[in-house]
Amino acid sequence: MLILCDVDGTVVDNNQLVPDSARTALAQANANGHILMLCTGRSLPEVYDFLWDLGFSGIVAANGSYVKIGEQVVVDNRIPAELVPQVSKYLEESGGTYVWQSPDKVNASDGAWKVFGFTTEEQVLAAARGSHNWEKQPASHGGNWQAYIRQVLPYVQPGLPTDPNKVTFTLAATSPVTLNDMRERWGDYFEVVDGSYDPGNGSRGGEIVLKGNTKASGMLAAAKYLGVGIDQVVAIGDSSNDLEVLEAAGLGICMGNGTAAAKAAANWISTDIHDDGLANALRYAGAIA
């Protein structure tokens, strides 16, 4: 089987930790000969090295706009350079912050790190060094995100990119713009997806990729490249950007901590991530005993 696992809320929790039961189950599934791939909204710079140690041999990244299996890049759909400043200006005028993401870099707007509760660049650097006081961290993003900040910071570059796959954005609670407004404005060019996280404080998160790119399109490209029939594809996820892949896979499984929409899109609902959710999902799929 080809098994695609979402990252946040499926493999790692809000503290960026992998439950022991998930580690064991993934190792067993890998030993049983199944192909494991990450299937995430994250771009490559956001993917921890330790995730590859769990047995994953490929990734559907940036909501399907980038697919890599082993050393082979199967899909790499970039947003045209001329649209980047237009979208950036729109987000800024809409009261939003944003992070442009490419396979080798990250370009963040001023204030983008506030979604993690940081108010100054010095706090971000302290978090990367490991000297930030997380116990006093505001709960705007939930959990301990030190590992994420340390992972991403080396890839951060100034200015706007010319070849991103995706942009993640956060709209302030005071912004009158809705995600539906954005879809109406940009729908001819992009997929605008609800964010896979809750920024808190009434803010709203979302993600933008080129039109036609979803986790499902990435999954189909991966399955075709590997020669795996759709009936042998399992997708496991928990949030809004997992809906299409949960519906398109031969078997779609939603984590018990998933959203109502993700649960409705799935064929089966597992337990919570902290209640052996991923292990139970792999067991139900027949990947482990």
Coordinates of C-alpha atoms in Angstrom, one line a residue, residues 24-276:
T24 CA 6.3 2.2 16.6
A25 CA 3.4 1.8 14.2
L26 CA 5.2 3.7 11.4
A27 CA 8.2 1.5 11.8
Q28 CA 6.0 -1.6 11.7
A29 CA 4.2 -0.4 8.5
N30 CA 7.6 0.3 6.9
A31 CA 8.9 -3.1 7.8
N32 CA 5.8 -4.7 6.4
G33 CA 6.7 -3.2 3.0
H34 CA 4.3 -0.4 2.7
I35 CA 5.3 2.9 1.1
L36 CA 5.0 5.9 3.6
M37 CA 4.8 9.4 2.4
L38 CA 4.2 12.7 4.2
C39 CA 1.2 14.6 2.8
T40 CA 1.3 18.1 4.2
G41 CA 0.6 21.8 3.7
R42 CA 4.1 22.4 4.9
S43 CA 6.9 23.2 2.5
L44 CA 10.3 21.4 2.6
P45 CA 12.0 24.0 4.9
E46 CA 9.3 23.3 7.5
V47 CA 9.8 19.5 7.6
Y48 CA 11.8 18.3 10.5
D49 CA 14.7 15.9 9.8
F50 CA 13.4 13.5 12.4
L51 CA 10.2 12.9 10.4
W52 CA 12.3 11.2 7.7
D53 CA 13.7 8.9 10.3
L54 CA 10.2 7.5 10.9
G55 CA 10.3 5.7 7.6
F56 CA 8.9 8.2 5.1
S57 CA 10.4 8.0 1.7
G58 CA 8.6 10.8 -0.1
I59 CA 6.4 13.9 0.4
V60 CA 3.4 15.6 -1.0
A61 CA 4.3 19.1 0.2
A62 CA 2.8 22.7 0.0
N63 CA -0.7 21.3 -0.5
G64 CA 0.1 19.2 -3.5
S65 CA 2.2 21.8 -5.4
Y66 CA 5.4 20.0 -4.7
V67 CA 5.9 16.2 -4.7
K68 CA 9.2 14.4 -4.1
I69 CA 9.8 10.7 -3.9
G70 CA 13.3 9.7 -3.0
E71 CA 15.5 12.1 -4.9
Q72 CA 13.0 12.5 -7.8
V73 CA 10.9 15.7 -7.9
V74 CA 7.6 14.5 -9.4
V75 CA 5.6 17.8 -9.2
D76 CA 6.9 21.4 -8.7
N77 CA 4.3 24.0 -9.6
R78 CA 5.4 27.5 -8.8
I79 CA 3.3 30.7 -8.5
P80 CA 4.2 33.1 -11.3
A81 CA 6.6 35.9 -10.2
E82 CA 4.3 38.7 -11.3
L83 CA 1.5 37.5 -9.0
V84 CA 3.6 37.5 -5.9
P85 CA 3.7 41.3 -5.2
Q86 CA 0.0 41.5 -6.2
V87 CA -1.0 38.9 -3.6
S88 CA 1.3 40.4 -1.0
K89 CA -0.1 43.8 -1.4
Y90 CA -3.7 42.4 -1.3
L91 CA -2.9 40.6 2.0
E92 CA -1.3 43.6 3.6
E93 CA -4.2 45.9 2.6
S94 CA -6.5 43.2 4.0
G95 CA -4.9 43.4 7.4
G96 CA -2.9 40.2 6.9
T97 CA 0.6 38.8 7.4
Y98 CA 2.1 36.1 5.2
V99 CA 4.9 33.6 4.7
W100 CA 5.8 32.7 1.1
Q101 CA 7.2 29.2 0.9
S102 CA 9.5 27.5 -1.6
P103 CA 11.5 24.2 -1.5
D104 CA 14.6 26.1 -0.4
K105 CA 13.5 29.3 1.3
V106 CA 10.9 31.1 3.3
N107 CA 10.0 34.8 2.9
A108 CA 8.0 36.3 5.7
S109 CA 6.2 39.7 5.9
D110 CA 6.7 42.0 8.9
G111 CA 4.8 40.7 11.8
A112 CA 4.3 37.2 10.4
W113 CA 5.8 35.5 13.5
K114 CA 3.1 37.1 15.7
V115 CA 0.9 34.1 14.9
F116 CA 3.3 32.2 17.3
G117 CA 2.9 34.9 20.0
F118 CA 6.1 36.7 19.2
T119 CA 6.1 40.5 19.2
T120 CA 9.8 41.1 18.3
E121 CA 12.5 39.7 16.1
E122 CA 14.6 39.2 19.2
Q123 CA 12.0 36.8 20.6
V124 CA 12.1 34.7 17.4
L125 CA 15.9 34.6 17.6
A126 CA 15.7 33.6 21.3
A127 CA 13.4 30.8 20.4
A128 CA 15.7 29.6 17.7
R129 CA 18.6 29.6 20.2
G130 CA 16.4 27.7 22.7
S131 CA 16.5 30.5 25.3
H132 CA 12.9 31.7 24.9
N133 CA 10.7 31.3 27.9
W134 CA 7.9 29.1 26.4
E135 CA 6.1 28.9 29.8
K136 CA 5.2 32.6 29.3
Q137 CA 4.3 32.2 25.6
P138 CA 0.8 33.4 24.7
A139 CA -1.5 30.6 23.6
S140 CA -2.2 32.2 20.2
H141 CA -0.9 29.3 18.3
G142 CA -1.1 26.6 21.0
G143 CA 1.7 24.4 22.1
N144 CA 5.5 24.7 22.1
W145 CA 6.7 25.7 18.6
Q146 CA 10.4 26.1 19.4
A147 CA 11.3 23.1 17.1
Y148 CA 9.4 24.8 14.3
I149 CA 11.1 28.2 14.7
R150 CA 14.5 26.5 14.9
Q151 CA 13.8 24.5 11.8
V152 CA 12.6 27.4 9.6
L153 CA 14.8 30.2 10.7
P154 CA 17.9 29.2 8.6
Y155 CA 15.7 29.3 5.5
V156 CA 14.2 32.8 6.0
Q157 CA 15.2 35.4 3.4
P158 CA 14.3 39.0 3.1
G159 CA 12.0 40.5 0.5
L160 CA 9.6 38.7 -1.8
P161 CA 10.4 35.5 -3.7
T162 CA 10.2 35.0 -7.4
D163 CA 9.3 31.3 -7.5
P164 CA 7.2 30.2 -4.5
N165 CA 4.9 27.2 -4.4
K166 CA 2.6 28.6 -1.7
V167 CA 1.8 31.4 0.7
T168 CA 0.4 30.9 4.2
F169 CA -1.4 33.9 5.6
T170 CA -3.1 35.1 8.7
L171 CA -5.9 37.7 8.7
A172 CA -6.3 39.8 11.8
A173 CA -9.6 39.5 13.7
T174 CA -10.4 43.1 12.7
S175 CA -10.0 42.4 9.0
P176 CA -13.3 42.6 7.1
V177 CA -12.0 40.2 4.4
T178 CA -13.2 36.6 4.5
L179 CA -11.7 33.6 2.8
N180 CA -14.7 33.6 0.5
D181 CA -13.8 37.1 -0.5
M182 CA -10.4 36.0 -1.3
R183 CA -11.7 33.0 -3.4
E184 CA -13.9 35.4 -5.3
R185 CA -11.0 37.8 -6.0
W186 CA -8.3 35.2 -6.7
G187 CA -10.3 32.1 -7.7
D188 CA -9.2 32.2 -11.3
Y189 CA -5.6 31.8 -10.3
F190 CA -5.5 30.0 -6.9
E191 CA -6.9 27.5 -4.5
V192 CA -7.6 29.3 -1.2
V193 CA -7.7 26.8 1.6
D194 CA -8.7 27.2 5.2
G195 CA -5.6 27.0 7.4
S196 CA -4.7 23.8 9.2
Y197 CA -4.1 25.7 12.4
D198 CA -6.1 28.1 14.6
P199 CA -4.1 31.3 15.0
G200 CA -6.4 32.3 18.0
N201 CA -7.5 35.7 19.1
G202 CA -10.2 35.7 16.4
S203 CA -7.6 35.7 13.6
R204 CA -8.1 33.4 10.6
G205 CA -5.5 31.4 8.8
G206 CA -5.3 30.2 5.2
E207 CA -3.1 28.9 2.4
I208 CA -2.8 29.7 -1.3
V209 CA -1.4 27.6 -4.1
L210 CA -1.9 27.6 -7.8
K211 CA -5.4 26.5 -9.0
G212 CA -5.7 22.8 -9.4
N213 CA -3.1 21.9 -6.8
T214 CA -4.4 20.0 -3.7
K215 CA -3.1 17.2 -1.6
A216 CA -5.3 15.0 -3.7
S217 CA -3.6 16.1 -7.0
G218 CA -0.3 15.4 -5.3
M219 CA -1.4 12.0 -4.1
L220 CA -2.6 11.0 -7.6
A221 CA 0.8 12.1 -9.1
A222 CA 2.7 10.1 -6.5
A223 CA 0.5 7.0 -7.0
K224 CA 1.0 7.2 -10.8
Y225 CA 4.7 7.6 -10.5
L226 CA 4.9 4.6 -8.1
G227 CA 2.5 2.5 -10.2
V228 CA 0.1 2.1 -7.3
G229 CA -3.6 1.8 -7.9
I230 CA -6.0 4.2 -6.1
D231 CA -7.6 1.2 -4.3
Q232 CA -4.2 0.6 -2.6
V233 CA -3.8 4.2 -1.4
V234 CA -4.6 5.2 2.2
A235 CA -4.7 8.9 3.3
I236 CA -4.7 9.9 6.9
G237 CA -5.4 13.5 8.0
D238 CA -7.3 15.8 10.3
S239 CA -8.0 19.2 8.8
S240 CA -9.5 21.4 6.1
N241 CA -6.6 21.0 3.6
D242 CA -7.1 17.2 3.9
L243 CA -10.7 17.0 2.6
E244 CA -9.9 16.3 -1.1
V245 CA -7.2 13.7 -0.4
L246 CA -9.5 11.9 2.2
E247 CA -12.2 11.7 -0.4
A248 CA -9.9 10.7 -3.3
A249 CA -7.9 8.0 -1.6
G250 CA -9.0 4.4 -1.7
L251 CA -9.3 4.7 2.0
G252 CA -9.5 8.0 3.8
I253 CA -9.1 8.0 7.6
C254 CA -9.6 11.1 9.8
M255 CA -7.9 11.4 13.2
G256 CA -10.2 11.6 16.2
N257 CA -9.0 15.2 16.8
G258 CA -9.9 16.2 13.3
T259 CA -12.4 18.8 12.2
A260 CA -16.0 18.0 11.5
A261 CA -15.5 18.5 7.8
A262 CA -12.5 16.2 7.7
K263 CA -14.4 13.5 9.6
A264 CA -17.3 13.8 7.1
A265 CA -14.9 13.4 4.2
A266 CA -13.3 10.2 5.6
N267 CA -14.3 6.6 5.3
W268 CA -13.3 5.9 8.9
I269 CA -12.5 7.9 12.0
S270 CA -9.7 6.9 14.3
T271 CA -8.9 8.0 17.9
D272 CA -7.2 11.2 19.0
I273 CA -3.5 11.7 18.2
H274 CA -2.8 11.2 21.9
D275 CA -4.9 8.1 22.1
D276 CA -2.9 6.1 19.6

